[in-house]
Coordinates of N, CA, C and O in Angstrom, one line a residue:
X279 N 0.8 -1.2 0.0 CA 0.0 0.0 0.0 C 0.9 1.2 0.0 O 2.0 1.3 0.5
X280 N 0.0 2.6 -0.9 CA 1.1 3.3 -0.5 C 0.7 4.3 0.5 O -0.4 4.5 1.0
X281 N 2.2 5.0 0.9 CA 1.4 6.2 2.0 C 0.6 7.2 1.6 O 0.7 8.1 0.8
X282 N -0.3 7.0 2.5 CA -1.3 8.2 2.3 C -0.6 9.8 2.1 O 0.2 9.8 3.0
X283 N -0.5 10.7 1.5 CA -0.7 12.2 1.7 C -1.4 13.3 2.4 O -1.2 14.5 2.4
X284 N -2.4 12.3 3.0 CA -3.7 13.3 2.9 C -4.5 13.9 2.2 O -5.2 13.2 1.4
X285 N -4.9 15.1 2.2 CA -5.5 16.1 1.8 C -4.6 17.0 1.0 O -5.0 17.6 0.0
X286 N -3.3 17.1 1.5 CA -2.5 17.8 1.0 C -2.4 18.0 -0.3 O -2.9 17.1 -0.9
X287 N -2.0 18.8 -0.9 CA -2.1 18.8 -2.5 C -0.5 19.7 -2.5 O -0.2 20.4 -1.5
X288 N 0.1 19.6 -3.6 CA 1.3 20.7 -4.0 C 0.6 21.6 -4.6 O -0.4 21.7 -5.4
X289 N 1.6 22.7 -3.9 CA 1.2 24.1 -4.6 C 1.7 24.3 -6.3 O 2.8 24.0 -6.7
X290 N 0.5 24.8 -7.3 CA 1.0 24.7 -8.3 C 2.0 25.8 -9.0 O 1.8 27.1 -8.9
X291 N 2.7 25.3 -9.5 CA 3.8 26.8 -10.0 C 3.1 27.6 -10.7 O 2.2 27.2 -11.4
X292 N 3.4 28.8 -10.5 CA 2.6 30.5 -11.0 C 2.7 30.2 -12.0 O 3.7 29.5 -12.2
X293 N 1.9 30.4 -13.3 CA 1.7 30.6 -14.9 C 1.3 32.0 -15.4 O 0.1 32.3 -15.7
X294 N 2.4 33.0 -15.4 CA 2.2 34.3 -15.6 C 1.7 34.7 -17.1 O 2.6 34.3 -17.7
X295 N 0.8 35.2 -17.9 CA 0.7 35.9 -18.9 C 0.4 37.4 -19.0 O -0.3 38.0 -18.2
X296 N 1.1 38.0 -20.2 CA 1.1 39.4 -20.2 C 0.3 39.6 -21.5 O 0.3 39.0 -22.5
X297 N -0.3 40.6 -21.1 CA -1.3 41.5 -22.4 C -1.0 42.8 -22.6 O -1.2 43.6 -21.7
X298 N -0.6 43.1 -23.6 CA -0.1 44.5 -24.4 C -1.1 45.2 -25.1 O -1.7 44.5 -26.0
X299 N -1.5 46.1 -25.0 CA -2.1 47.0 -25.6 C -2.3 48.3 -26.1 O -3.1 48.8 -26.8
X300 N -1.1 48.9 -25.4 CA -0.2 49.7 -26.0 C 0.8 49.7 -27.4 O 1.8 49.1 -27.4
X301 N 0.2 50.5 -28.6 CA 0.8 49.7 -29.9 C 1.9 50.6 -30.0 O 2.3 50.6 -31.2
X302 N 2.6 51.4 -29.4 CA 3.8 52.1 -29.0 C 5.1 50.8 -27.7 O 6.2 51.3 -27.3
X303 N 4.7 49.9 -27.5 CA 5.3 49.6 -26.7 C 6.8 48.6 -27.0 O 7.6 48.1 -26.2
X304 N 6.8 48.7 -28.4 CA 8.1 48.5 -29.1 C 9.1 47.6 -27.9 O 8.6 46.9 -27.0
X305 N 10.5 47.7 -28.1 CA 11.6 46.9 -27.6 C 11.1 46.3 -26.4 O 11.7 45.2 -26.2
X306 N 9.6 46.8 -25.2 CA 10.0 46.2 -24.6 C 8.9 44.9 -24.6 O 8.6 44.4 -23.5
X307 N 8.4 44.6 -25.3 CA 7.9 43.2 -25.6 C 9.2 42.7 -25.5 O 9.4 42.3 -24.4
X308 N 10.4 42.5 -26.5 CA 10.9 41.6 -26.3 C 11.7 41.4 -25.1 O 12.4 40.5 -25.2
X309 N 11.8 42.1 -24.1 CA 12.0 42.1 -22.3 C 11.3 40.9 -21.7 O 11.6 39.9 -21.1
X310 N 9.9 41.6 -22.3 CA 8.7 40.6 -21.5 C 8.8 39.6 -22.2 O 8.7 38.7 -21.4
X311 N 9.0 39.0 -23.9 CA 9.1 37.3 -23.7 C 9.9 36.6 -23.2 O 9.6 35.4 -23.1
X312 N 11.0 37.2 -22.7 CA 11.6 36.3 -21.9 C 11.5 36.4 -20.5 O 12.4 36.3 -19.7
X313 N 10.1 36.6 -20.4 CA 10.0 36.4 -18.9 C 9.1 35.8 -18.7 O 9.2 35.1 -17.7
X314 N 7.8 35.7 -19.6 CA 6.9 35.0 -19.7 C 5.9 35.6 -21.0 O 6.1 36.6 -21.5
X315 N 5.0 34.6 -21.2 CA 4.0 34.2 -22.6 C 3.4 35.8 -22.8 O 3.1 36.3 -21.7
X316 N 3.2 36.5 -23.9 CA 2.7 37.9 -23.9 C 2.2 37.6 -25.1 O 2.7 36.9 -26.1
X317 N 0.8 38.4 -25.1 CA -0.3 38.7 -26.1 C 0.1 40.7 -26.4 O 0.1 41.6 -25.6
X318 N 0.4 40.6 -27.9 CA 0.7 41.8 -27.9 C 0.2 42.2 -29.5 O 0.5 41.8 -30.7
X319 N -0.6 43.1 -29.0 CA -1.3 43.9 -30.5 C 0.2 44.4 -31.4 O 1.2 44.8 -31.0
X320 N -0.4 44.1 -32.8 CA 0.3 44.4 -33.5 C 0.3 46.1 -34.0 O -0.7 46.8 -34.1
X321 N 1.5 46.2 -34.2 CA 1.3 47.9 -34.2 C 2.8 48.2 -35.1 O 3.7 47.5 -35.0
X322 N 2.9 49.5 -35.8 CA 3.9 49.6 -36.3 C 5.3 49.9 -36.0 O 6.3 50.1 -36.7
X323 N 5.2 49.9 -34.6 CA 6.3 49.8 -33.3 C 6.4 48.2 -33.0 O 7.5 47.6 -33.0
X324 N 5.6 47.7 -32.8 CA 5.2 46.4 -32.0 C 5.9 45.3 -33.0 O 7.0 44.9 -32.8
X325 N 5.1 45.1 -33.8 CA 5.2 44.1 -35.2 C 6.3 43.4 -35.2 O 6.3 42.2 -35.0
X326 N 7.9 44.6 -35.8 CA 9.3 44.1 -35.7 C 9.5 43.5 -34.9 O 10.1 42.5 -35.0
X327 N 9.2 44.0 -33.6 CA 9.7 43.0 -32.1 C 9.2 42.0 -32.0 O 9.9 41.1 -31.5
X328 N 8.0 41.8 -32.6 CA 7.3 40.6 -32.8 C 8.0 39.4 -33.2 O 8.5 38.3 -32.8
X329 N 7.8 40.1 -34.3 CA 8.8 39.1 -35.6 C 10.6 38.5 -35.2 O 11.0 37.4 -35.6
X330 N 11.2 39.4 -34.4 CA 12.6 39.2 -34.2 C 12.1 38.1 -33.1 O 12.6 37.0 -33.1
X331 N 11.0 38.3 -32.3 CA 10.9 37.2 -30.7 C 10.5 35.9 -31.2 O 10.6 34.9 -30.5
X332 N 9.9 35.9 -32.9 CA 9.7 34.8 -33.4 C 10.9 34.4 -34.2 O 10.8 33.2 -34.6
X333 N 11.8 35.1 -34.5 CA 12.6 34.7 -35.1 C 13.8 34.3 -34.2 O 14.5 33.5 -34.8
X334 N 14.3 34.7 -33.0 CA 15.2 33.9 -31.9 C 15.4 32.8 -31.2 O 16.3 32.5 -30.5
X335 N 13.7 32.1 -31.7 CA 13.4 30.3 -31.2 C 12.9 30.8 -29.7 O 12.7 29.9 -29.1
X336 N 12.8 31.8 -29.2 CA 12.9 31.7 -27.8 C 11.6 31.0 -27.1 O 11.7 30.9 -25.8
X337 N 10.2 30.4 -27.8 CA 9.9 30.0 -27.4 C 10.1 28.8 -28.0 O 9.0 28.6 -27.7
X338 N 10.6 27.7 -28.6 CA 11.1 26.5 -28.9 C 11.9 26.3 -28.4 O 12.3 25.2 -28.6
X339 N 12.5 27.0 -27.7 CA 13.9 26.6 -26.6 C 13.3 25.9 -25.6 O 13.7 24.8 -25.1
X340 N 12.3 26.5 -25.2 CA 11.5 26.6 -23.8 C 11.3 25.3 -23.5 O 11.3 24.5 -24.4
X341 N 11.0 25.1 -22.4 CA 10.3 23.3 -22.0 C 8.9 23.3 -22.3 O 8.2 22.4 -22.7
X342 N 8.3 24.8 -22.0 CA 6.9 25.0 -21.7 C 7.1 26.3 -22.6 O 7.4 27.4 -22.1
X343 N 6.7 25.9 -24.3 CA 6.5 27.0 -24.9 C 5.4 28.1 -24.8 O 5.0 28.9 -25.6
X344 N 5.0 27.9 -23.7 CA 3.5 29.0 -23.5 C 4.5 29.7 -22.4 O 4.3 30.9 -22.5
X345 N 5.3 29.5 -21.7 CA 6.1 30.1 -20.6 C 6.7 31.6 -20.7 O 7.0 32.4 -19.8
X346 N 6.8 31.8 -22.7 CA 7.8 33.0 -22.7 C 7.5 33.2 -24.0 O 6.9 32.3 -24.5
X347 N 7.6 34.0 -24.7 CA 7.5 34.2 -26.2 C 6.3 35.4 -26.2 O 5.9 36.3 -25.5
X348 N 6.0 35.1 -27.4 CA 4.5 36.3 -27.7 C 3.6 35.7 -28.9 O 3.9 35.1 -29.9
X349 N 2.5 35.9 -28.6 CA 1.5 36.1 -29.5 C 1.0 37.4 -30.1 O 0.8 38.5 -29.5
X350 N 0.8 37.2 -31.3 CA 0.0 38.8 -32.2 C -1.5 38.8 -32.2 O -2.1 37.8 -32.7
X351 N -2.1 40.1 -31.7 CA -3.0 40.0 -32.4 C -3.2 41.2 -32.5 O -2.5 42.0 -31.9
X352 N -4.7 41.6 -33.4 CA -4.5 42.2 -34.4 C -5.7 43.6 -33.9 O -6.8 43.4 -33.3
X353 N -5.4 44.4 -34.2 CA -6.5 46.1 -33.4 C -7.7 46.0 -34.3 O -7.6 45.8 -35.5
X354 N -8.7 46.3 -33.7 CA -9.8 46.1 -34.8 C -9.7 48.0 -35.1 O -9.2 48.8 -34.3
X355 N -10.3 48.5 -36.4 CA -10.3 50.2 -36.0 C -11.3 50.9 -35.6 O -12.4 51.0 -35.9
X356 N -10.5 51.7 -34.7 CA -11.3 52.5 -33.9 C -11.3 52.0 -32.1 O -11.4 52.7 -31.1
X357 N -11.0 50.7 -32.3 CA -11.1 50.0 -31.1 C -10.1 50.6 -29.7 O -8.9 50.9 -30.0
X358 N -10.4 50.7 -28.8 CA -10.0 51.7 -27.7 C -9.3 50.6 -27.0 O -9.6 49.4 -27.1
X359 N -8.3 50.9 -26.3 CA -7.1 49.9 -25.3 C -8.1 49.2 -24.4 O -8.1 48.1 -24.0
X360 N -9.0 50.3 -23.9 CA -10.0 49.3 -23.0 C -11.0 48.5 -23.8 O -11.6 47.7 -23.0
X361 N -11.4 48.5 -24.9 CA -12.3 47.4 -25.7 C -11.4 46.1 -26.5 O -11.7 45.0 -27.0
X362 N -10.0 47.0 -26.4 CA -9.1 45.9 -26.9 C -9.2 44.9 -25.9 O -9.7 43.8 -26.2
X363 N -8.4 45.1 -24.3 CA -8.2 44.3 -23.7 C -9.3 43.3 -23.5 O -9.1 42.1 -23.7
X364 N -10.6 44.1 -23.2 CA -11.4 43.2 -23.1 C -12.0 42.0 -24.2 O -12.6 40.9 -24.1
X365 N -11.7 42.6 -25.0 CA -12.1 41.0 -26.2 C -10.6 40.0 -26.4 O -10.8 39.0 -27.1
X366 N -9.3 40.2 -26.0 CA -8.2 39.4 -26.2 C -8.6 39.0 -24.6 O -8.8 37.8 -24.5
X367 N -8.6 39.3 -24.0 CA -8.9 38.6 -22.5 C -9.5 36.7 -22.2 O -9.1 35.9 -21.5
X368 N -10.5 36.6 -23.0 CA -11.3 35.7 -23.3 C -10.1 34.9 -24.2 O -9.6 33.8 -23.9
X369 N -9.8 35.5 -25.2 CA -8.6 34.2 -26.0 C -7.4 33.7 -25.5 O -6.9 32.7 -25.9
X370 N -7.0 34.7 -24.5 CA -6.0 34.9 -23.5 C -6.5 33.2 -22.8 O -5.9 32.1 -22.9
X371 N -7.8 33.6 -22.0 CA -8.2 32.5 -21.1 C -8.1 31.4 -21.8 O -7.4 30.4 -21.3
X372 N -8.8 31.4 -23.0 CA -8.7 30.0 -23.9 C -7.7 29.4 -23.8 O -7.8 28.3 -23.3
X373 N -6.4 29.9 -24.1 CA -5.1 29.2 -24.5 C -4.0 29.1 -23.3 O -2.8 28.6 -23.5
X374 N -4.5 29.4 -22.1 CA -3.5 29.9 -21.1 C -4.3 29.2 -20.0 O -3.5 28.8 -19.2
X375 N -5.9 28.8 -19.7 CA -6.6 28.4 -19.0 C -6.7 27.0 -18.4 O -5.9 26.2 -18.9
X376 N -7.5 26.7 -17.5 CA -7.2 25.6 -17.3 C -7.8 24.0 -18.0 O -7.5 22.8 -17.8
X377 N -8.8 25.0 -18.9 CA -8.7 23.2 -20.2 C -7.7 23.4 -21.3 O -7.8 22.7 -22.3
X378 N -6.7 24.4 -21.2 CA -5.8 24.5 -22.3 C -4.1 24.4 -21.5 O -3.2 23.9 -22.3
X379 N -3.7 24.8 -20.3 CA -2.5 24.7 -20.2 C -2.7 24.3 -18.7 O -3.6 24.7 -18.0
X380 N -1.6 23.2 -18.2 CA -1.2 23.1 -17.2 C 0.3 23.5 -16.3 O 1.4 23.2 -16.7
X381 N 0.0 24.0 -15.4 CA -1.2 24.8 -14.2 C -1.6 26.0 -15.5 O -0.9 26.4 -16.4
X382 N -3.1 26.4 -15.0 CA -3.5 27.4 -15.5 C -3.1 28.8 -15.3 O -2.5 28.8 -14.2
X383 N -3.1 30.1 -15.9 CA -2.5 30.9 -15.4 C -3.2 31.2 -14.3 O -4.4 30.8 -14.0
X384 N -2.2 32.0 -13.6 CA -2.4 32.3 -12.1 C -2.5 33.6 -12.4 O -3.7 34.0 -12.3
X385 N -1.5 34.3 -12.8 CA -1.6 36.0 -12.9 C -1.6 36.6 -15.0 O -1.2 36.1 -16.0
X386 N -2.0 37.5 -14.7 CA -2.2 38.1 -16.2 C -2.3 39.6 -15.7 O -3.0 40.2 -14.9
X387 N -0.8 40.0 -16.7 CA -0.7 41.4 -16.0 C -0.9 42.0 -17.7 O -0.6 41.4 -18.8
X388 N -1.4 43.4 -17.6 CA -1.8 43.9 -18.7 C -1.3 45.3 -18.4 O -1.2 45.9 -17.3
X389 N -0.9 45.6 -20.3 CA -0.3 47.2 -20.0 C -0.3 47.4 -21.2 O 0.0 46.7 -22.2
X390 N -0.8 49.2 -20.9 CA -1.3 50.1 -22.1 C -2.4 50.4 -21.8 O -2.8 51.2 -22.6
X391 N -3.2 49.9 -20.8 CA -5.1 50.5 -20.4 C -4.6 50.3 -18.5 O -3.8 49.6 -17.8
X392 N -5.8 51.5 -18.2 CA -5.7 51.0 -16.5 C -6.9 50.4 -16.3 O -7.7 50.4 -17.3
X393 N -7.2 49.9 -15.0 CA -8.1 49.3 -14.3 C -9.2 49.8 -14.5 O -9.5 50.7 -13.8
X394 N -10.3 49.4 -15.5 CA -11.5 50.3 -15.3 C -12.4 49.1 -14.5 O -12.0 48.0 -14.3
X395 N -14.0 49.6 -14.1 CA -15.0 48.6 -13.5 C -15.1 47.5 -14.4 O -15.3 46.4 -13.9
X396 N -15.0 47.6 -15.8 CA -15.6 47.0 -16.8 C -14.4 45.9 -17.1 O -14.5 44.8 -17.6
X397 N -13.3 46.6 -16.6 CA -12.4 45.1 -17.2 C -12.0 44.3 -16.2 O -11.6 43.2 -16.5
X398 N -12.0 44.7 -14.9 CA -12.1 43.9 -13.5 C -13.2 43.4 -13.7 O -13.0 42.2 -13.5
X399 N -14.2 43.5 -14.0 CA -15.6 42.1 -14.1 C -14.9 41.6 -15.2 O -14.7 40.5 -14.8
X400 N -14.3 41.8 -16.7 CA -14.5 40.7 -17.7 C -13.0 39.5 -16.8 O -13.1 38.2 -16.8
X401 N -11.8 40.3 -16.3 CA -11.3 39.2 -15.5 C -11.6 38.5 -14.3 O -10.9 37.6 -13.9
X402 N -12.7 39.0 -13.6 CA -13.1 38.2 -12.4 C -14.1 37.4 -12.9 O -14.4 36.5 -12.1
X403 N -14.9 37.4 -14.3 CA -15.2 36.4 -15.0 C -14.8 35.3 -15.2 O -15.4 34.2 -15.3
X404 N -13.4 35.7 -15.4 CA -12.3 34.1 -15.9 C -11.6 34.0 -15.1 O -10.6 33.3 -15.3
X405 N -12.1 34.8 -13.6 CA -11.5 33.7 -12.8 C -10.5 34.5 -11.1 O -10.1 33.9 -10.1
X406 N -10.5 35.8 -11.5 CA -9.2 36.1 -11.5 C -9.8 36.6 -9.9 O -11.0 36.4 -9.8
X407 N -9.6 36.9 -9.3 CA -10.2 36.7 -7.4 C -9.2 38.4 -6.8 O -9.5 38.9 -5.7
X408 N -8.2 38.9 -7.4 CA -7.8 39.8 -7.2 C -7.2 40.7 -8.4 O -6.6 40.1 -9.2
X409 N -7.3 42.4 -8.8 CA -7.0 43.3 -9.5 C -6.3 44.2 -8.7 O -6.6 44.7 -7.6
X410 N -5.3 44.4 -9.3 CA -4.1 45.4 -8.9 C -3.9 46.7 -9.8 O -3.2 46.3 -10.8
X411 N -4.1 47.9 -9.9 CA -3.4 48.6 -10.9 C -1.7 48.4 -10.8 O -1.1 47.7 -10.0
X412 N -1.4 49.1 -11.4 CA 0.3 49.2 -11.9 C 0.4 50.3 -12.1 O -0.5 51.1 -11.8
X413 N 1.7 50.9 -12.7 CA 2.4 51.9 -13.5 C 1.9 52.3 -15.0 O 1.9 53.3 -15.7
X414 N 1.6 50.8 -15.0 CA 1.8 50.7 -16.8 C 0.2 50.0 -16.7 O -0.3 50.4 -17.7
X415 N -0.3 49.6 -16.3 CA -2.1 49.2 -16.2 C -2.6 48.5 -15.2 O -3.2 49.1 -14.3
X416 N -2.3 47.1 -15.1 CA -2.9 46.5 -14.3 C -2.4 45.0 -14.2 O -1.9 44.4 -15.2
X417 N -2.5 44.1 -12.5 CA -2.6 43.1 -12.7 C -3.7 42.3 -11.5 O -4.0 42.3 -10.3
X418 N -4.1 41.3 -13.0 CA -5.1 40.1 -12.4 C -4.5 39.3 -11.5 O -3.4 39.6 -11.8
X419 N -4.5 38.2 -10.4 CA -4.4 37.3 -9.9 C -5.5 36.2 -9.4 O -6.5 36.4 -8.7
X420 N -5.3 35.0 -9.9 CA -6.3 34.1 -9.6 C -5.2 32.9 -7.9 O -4.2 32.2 -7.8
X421 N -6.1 33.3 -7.3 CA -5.4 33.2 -6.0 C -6.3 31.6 -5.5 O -6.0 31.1 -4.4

């Protein structure tokens, strides 16, 4: 037989993702993919950094290619940093969530919009149990 555990469970390791929405925010996407997985609007500052973070392998290096790198996506027009965030938020959850990656994310820090009422509900929707602003916008924590 084996030993019991208990109840106990391991704490699961943090799964950070970043959301950009700032399409000025150039060189330093490529900061943030190597720190962890970032969703970042494409923009004509943005784009090249894009492209070079995909072109360095840096997420094919990785063990856990969701861990660091970037994803693009794309500004609808007219669309405002705070209507942005909120419709990548939801695809964010998709791919980063917990029927899509293991452990799911824990935190999702976003920059280029601050904290409004409306985007603390669309992330306490998916999950997120604490909102922090920042310098640069804001961060979710699912605690």
């Amino acid at each position: 037989m084996l030993p019991s555990t208990g109840d106990r469970t391991m704490p699961m390791p943090p799964h950070k993702v970043g959301i950009v929405v700032d399409q000025g925010f150039g060189d330093r996407v490529a900061e943030l993919a190597r720190v962890f997985h970032v969703w970042v609007v494409q923009s004509r500052e943005n784009t090249p950094v894009i492209q070079g973070v995909w072109k360095s392998g840096l997420a094919d290096a990785a063990v856990d290619p969701l861990s660091v790198g970037v994803t693009s996506f794309a500004a609808h027009e007219g669309e405002s940093p705070e209507a942005m965030c909120a419709r990548i938020a939801d695809t964010v959850d998709e791919h980063h969530g917990e029927f899509s990656h293991d452990p799911p994310w824990s935190e999702i820090e976003v920059f280029g919009v601050s904290l409004t009422p409306n985007l603390r509900l669309v992330f306490e929707e998916l999950g997120a149990t604490a909102c922090t602003p920042t310098q640069q916008g804001f961060v979710c924590r699912r605690l």
